[in-house]
């Protein structure tokens, strides 16, 4: 999987700026963050982590250190082969997720939590791994966001040549259309998971 330096090369290639003459690393990183944020909503990064019940119906989730964005399933492993799906209500209070369980679970029993967290790119914002599967697609989205940002910058700096700004805006929107089309119902979307 690619790190931030490799992503920058992919994005610059899609921008027809292989030497980075028109786009700085900061601009590319900002555009990649925008694309990554949109990617997270369309293809969430799902994981499973075990927590131990505390014997109470209010269960703080303190042993999973990921930046959880959503908890969507809880399975109580009560010794049975399959486990038991738990109904719960999840809330975040003072930066700690809490589960309000629908039944008592004995202290020390394992509950497998299925949750999502943001995708990361290695070396972008101190991330240590890349979790994105669709690297070329994400690069197209980042190129689209970079072009839109540049079009605004040029329009503000030089309002005498609005045609250039408009062409950049159109090109950026085309790239974003390609990026977003991959997540339509026809293309399928869903959770990106790692085991």
Tab-separated table of C-alpha atoms in Angstrom:
chain	number	residue	atom	x	y	z
A	1	UNK	CA	0.000	0.000	0.000
A	2	UNK	CA	1.176	3.511	-0.809
A	3	UNK	CA	2.417	6.106	1.646
A	4	UNK	CA	1.905	9.872	1.332
A	5	UNK	CA	4.913	10.371	-0.958
A	6	UNK	CA	3.603	7.738	-3.375
A	7	UNK	CA	0.111	9.237	-3.242
A	8	UNK	CA	1.527	12.662	-4.117
A	9	UNK	CA	3.140	11.183	-7.244
A	10	UNK	CA	-0.173	9.537	-8.252
A	11	UNK	CA	-2.082	12.783	-7.740
A	12	UNK	CA	0.478	14.874	-9.624
A	13	UNK	CA	0.273	12.416	-12.522
A	14	UNK	CA	-3.500	12.861	-12.642
A	15	UNK	CA	-2.990	16.635	-12.552
A	16	UNK	CA	-0.510	16.497	-15.458
A	17	UNK	CA	2.034	18.158	-13.180
A	18	UNK	CA	4.645	15.391	-12.706
A	19	UNK	CA	7.304	17.721	-11.277
A	20	UNK	CA	4.985	19.530	-8.893
A	21	UNK	CA	5.469	22.899	-10.559
A	22	UNK	CA	1.880	24.049	-9.953
A	23	UNK	CA	0.843	22.108	-6.833
A	24	UNK	CA	2.739	22.044	-3.529
A	25	UNK	CA	2.861	19.105	-1.141
A	26	UNK	CA	0.635	21.053	1.268
A	27	UNK	CA	-1.980	21.563	-1.461
A	28	UNK	CA	-1.848	17.879	-2.412
A	29	UNK	CA	-2.122	16.777	1.221
A	30	UNK	CA	-5.091	19.073	1.809
A	31	UNK	CA	-6.838	17.723	-1.288
A	32	UNK	CA	-6.081	14.159	-0.201
A	33	UNK	CA	-7.624	14.857	3.223
A	34	UNK	CA	-10.777	16.145	1.503
A	35	UNK	CA	-10.988	13.055	-0.706
A	36	UNK	CA	-10.272	10.773	2.239
A	37	UNK	CA	-13.053	12.357	4.277
A	38	UNK	CA	-15.534	11.748	1.471
A	39	UNK	CA	-14.159	8.238	0.946
A	40	UNK	CA	-14.778	7.492	4.645
A	41	UNK	CA	-18.473	8.230	4.270
A	42	UNK	CA	-18.825	6.082	1.154
A	43	UNK	CA	-16.574	3.173	2.083
A	44	UNK	CA	-16.212	3.065	5.873
A	45	UNK	CA	-13.253	1.273	7.413
A	46	UNK	CA	-14.723	-1.427	9.675
A	47	UNK	CA	-12.932	-3.357	12.380
A	48	UNK	CA	-13.784	-5.729	15.209
A	49	UNK	CA	-12.405	-5.361	18.707
A	50	UNK	CA	-13.092	-7.255	21.903
A	51	UNK	CA	-14.072	-5.616	25.164
A	52	UNK	CA	-14.916	-7.179	28.496
A	53	UNK	CA	-18.304	-6.716	30.115
A	54	UNK	CA	-18.349	-5.051	33.511
A	55	UNK	CA	-21.611	-6.557	34.790
A	56	UNK	CA	-23.436	-3.258	34.229
A	57	UNK	CA	-25.726	-2.200	31.409
A	58	UNK	CA	-23.655	0.976	30.919
A	59	UNK	CA	-20.391	-0.223	29.425
A	60	UNK	CA	-17.617	2.308	28.643
A	61	UNK	CA	-15.459	1.362	25.659
A	62	UNK	CA	-11.990	2.124	26.969
A	63	UNK	CA	-9.850	-0.743	25.643
A	64	UNK	CA	-10.246	0.073	21.931
A	65	UNK	CA	-7.818	2.885	21.185
A	66	UNK	CA	-8.932	3.592	17.593
A	67	UNK	CA	-10.736	6.826	16.762
A	68	UNK	CA	-14.164	5.172	16.596
A	69	UNK	CA	-16.699	6.921	14.355
A	70	UNK	CA	-19.560	4.416	14.659
A	71	UNK	CA	-20.347	1.243	16.600
A	72	UNK	CA	-22.753	-0.827	14.528
A	73	UNK	CA	-22.821	-4.305	16.075
A	74	UNK	CA	-22.121	-5.995	19.408
A	75	UNK	CA	-21.877	-9.756	19.856
A	76	UNK	CA	-21.797	-11.303	23.309
A	77	UNK	CA	-19.674	-14.430	23.421
A	78	UNK	CA	-21.325	-16.261	26.270
A	79	UNK	CA	-19.645	-19.584	25.596
A	80	UNK	CA	-21.868	-20.507	22.655
A	81	UNK	CA	-20.321	-21.135	19.256
A	82	UNK	CA	-22.070	-18.266	17.446
A	83	UNK	CA	-22.460	-15.640	20.113
A	84	UNK	CA	-25.514	-13.530	20.793
A	85	UNK	CA	-26.276	-10.232	19.045
A	86	UNK	CA	-26.852	-7.557	21.659
A	87	UNK	CA	-29.214	-4.661	21.234
A	88	UNK	CA	-27.502	-1.489	22.413
A	89	UNK	CA	-27.468	2.269	22.216
A	90	UNK	CA	-24.041	3.845	21.650
A	91	UNK	CA	-23.151	7.388	22.678
A	92	UNK	CA	-19.928	9.333	23.008
A	93	UNK	CA	-19.465	11.226	26.254
A	94	UNK	CA	-16.302	13.166	27.069
A	95	UNK	CA	-14.429	11.415	24.223
A	96	UNK	CA	-15.352	7.950	25.524
A	97	UNK	CA	-17.889	5.716	23.804
A	98	UNK	CA	-20.505	4.082	26.043
A	99	UNK	CA	-22.828	1.207	25.264
A	100	UNK	CA	-26.198	1.058	26.945
A	101	UNK	CA	-26.929	-2.680	26.736
A	102	UNK	CA	-30.442	-4.137	26.595
A	103	UNK	CA	-29.577	-6.955	29.023
A	104	UNK	CA	-27.184	-7.817	31.770
A	105	UNK	CA	-23.917	-9.361	30.620
A	106	UNK	CA	-21.804	-11.018	33.329
A	107	UNK	CA	-18.590	-9.246	34.246
A	108	UNK	CA	-15.597	-10.614	32.330
A	109	UNK	CA	-17.589	-11.990	29.384
A	110	UNK	CA	-16.294	-10.936	25.977
A	111	UNK	CA	-18.252	-8.622	23.692
A	112	UNK	CA	-17.032	-8.273	20.105
A	113	UNK	CA	-17.655	-4.730	18.888
A	114	UNK	CA	-17.960	-4.036	15.169
A	115	UNK	CA	-17.057	-0.401	14.564
A	116	UNK	CA	-15.714	2.032	12.007
A	117	UNK	CA	-12.809	4.434	12.160
A	118	UNK	CA	-11.368	6.889	9.629
A	119	UNK	CA	-9.138	5.588	6.862
A	120	UNK	CA	-5.499	6.634	6.987
A	121	UNK	CA	-2.593	7.172	4.618
A	122	UNK	CA	0.849	6.268	5.943
A	123	UNK	CA	2.821	9.410	6.915
A	124	UNK	CA	-0.171	11.734	6.388
A	125	UNK	CA	-0.931	13.362	9.736
A	126	UNK	CA	1.410	10.911	11.515
A	127	UNK	CA	-0.530	7.818	10.406
A	128	UNK	CA	1.436	4.584	10.481
A	129	UNK	CA	-0.544	2.633	7.889
A	130	UNK	CA	-2.541	3.010	4.696
A	131	UNK	CA	-6.007	1.474	4.931
A	132	UNK	CA	-7.401	2.541	1.553
A	133	UNK	CA	-7.932	-0.158	-1.061
A	134	UNK	CA	-8.908	2.114	-3.943
A	135	UNK	CA	-5.695	4.109	-4.225
A	136	UNK	CA	-6.129	5.178	-7.852
A	137	UNK	CA	-9.723	6.184	-7.216
A	138	UNK	CA	-8.747	8.189	-4.134
A	139	UNK	CA	-6.008	9.877	-6.197
A	140	UNK	CA	-8.606	10.952	-8.776
A	141	UNK	CA	-10.750	12.435	-6.010
A	142	UNK	CA	-7.756	14.235	-4.522
A	143	UNK	CA	-6.826	15.607	-7.961
A	144	UNK	CA	-10.385	16.907	-8.328
A	145	UNK	CA	-10.249	18.678	-4.967
A	146	UNK	CA	-6.803	20.109	-5.795
A	147	UNK	CA	-8.081	21.528	-9.094
A	148	UNK	CA	-11.097	23.131	-7.404
A	149	UNK	CA	-8.879	24.723	-4.759
A	150	UNK	CA	-6.500	26.039	-7.439
A	151	UNK	CA	-9.404	27.453	-9.463
A	152	UNK	CA	-10.584	29.453	-6.450
A	153	UNK	CA	-7.048	30.656	-5.763
A	154	UNK	CA	-6.572	31.831	-9.359
A	155	UNK	CA	-9.968	33.523	-9.439
A	156	UNK	CA	-9.076	35.471	-6.302
A	157	UNK	CA	-5.535	36.343	-7.428
A	158	UNK	CA	-6.246	37.306	-11.018
A	159	UNK	CA	-9.783	38.111	-12.028
A	160	UNK	CA	-8.595	39.209	-15.482
A	161	UNK	CA	-8.285	35.627	-16.748
A	162	UNK	CA	-11.483	33.942	-15.554
A	163	UNK	CA	-11.305	31.354	-18.359
A	164	UNK	CA	-8.374	29.581	-16.712
A	165	UNK	CA	-10.160	29.409	-13.384
A	166	UNK	CA	-13.309	28.070	-15.073
A	167	UNK	CA	-11.348	25.365	-16.947
A	168	UNK	CA	-9.714	24.233	-13.701
A	169	UNK	CA	-13.091	24.165	-11.979
A	170	UNK	CA	-14.633	22.113	-14.799
A	171	UNK	CA	-11.728	19.681	-14.787
A	172	UNK	CA	-11.914	19.325	-11.002
A	173	UNK	CA	-15.648	18.659	-11.124
A	174	UNK	CA	-15.147	16.011	-13.834
A	175	UNK	CA	-12.595	14.194	-11.701
A	176	UNK	CA	-14.885	14.366	-8.665
A	177	UNK	CA	-17.757	13.006	-10.750
A	178	UNK	CA	-15.600	10.005	-11.687
A	179	UNK	CA	-14.600	9.576	-8.035
A	180	UNK	CA	-18.174	9.765	-6.739
A	181	UNK	CA	-19.658	7.601	-9.489
A	182	UNK	CA	-17.691	4.626	-8.185
A	183	UNK	CA	-19.829	4.661	-5.051
A	184	UNK	CA	-23.225	4.725	-6.733
A	185	UNK	CA	-25.683	1.917	-6.123
A	186	UNK	CA	-24.614	0.278	-9.397
A	187	UNK	CA	-20.984	0.113	-8.352
A	188	UNK	CA	-21.826	-1.036	-4.870
A	189	UNK	CA	-20.526	0.390	-1.678
A	190	UNK	CA	-19.973	-1.018	1.713
A	191	UNK	CA	-17.539	-1.492	4.491
A	192	UNK	CA	-13.853	-1.937	3.864
A	193	UNK	CA	-12.741	-4.485	6.420
A	194	UNK	CA	-9.466	-5.959	7.596
A	195	UNK	CA	-9.102	-9.144	9.558
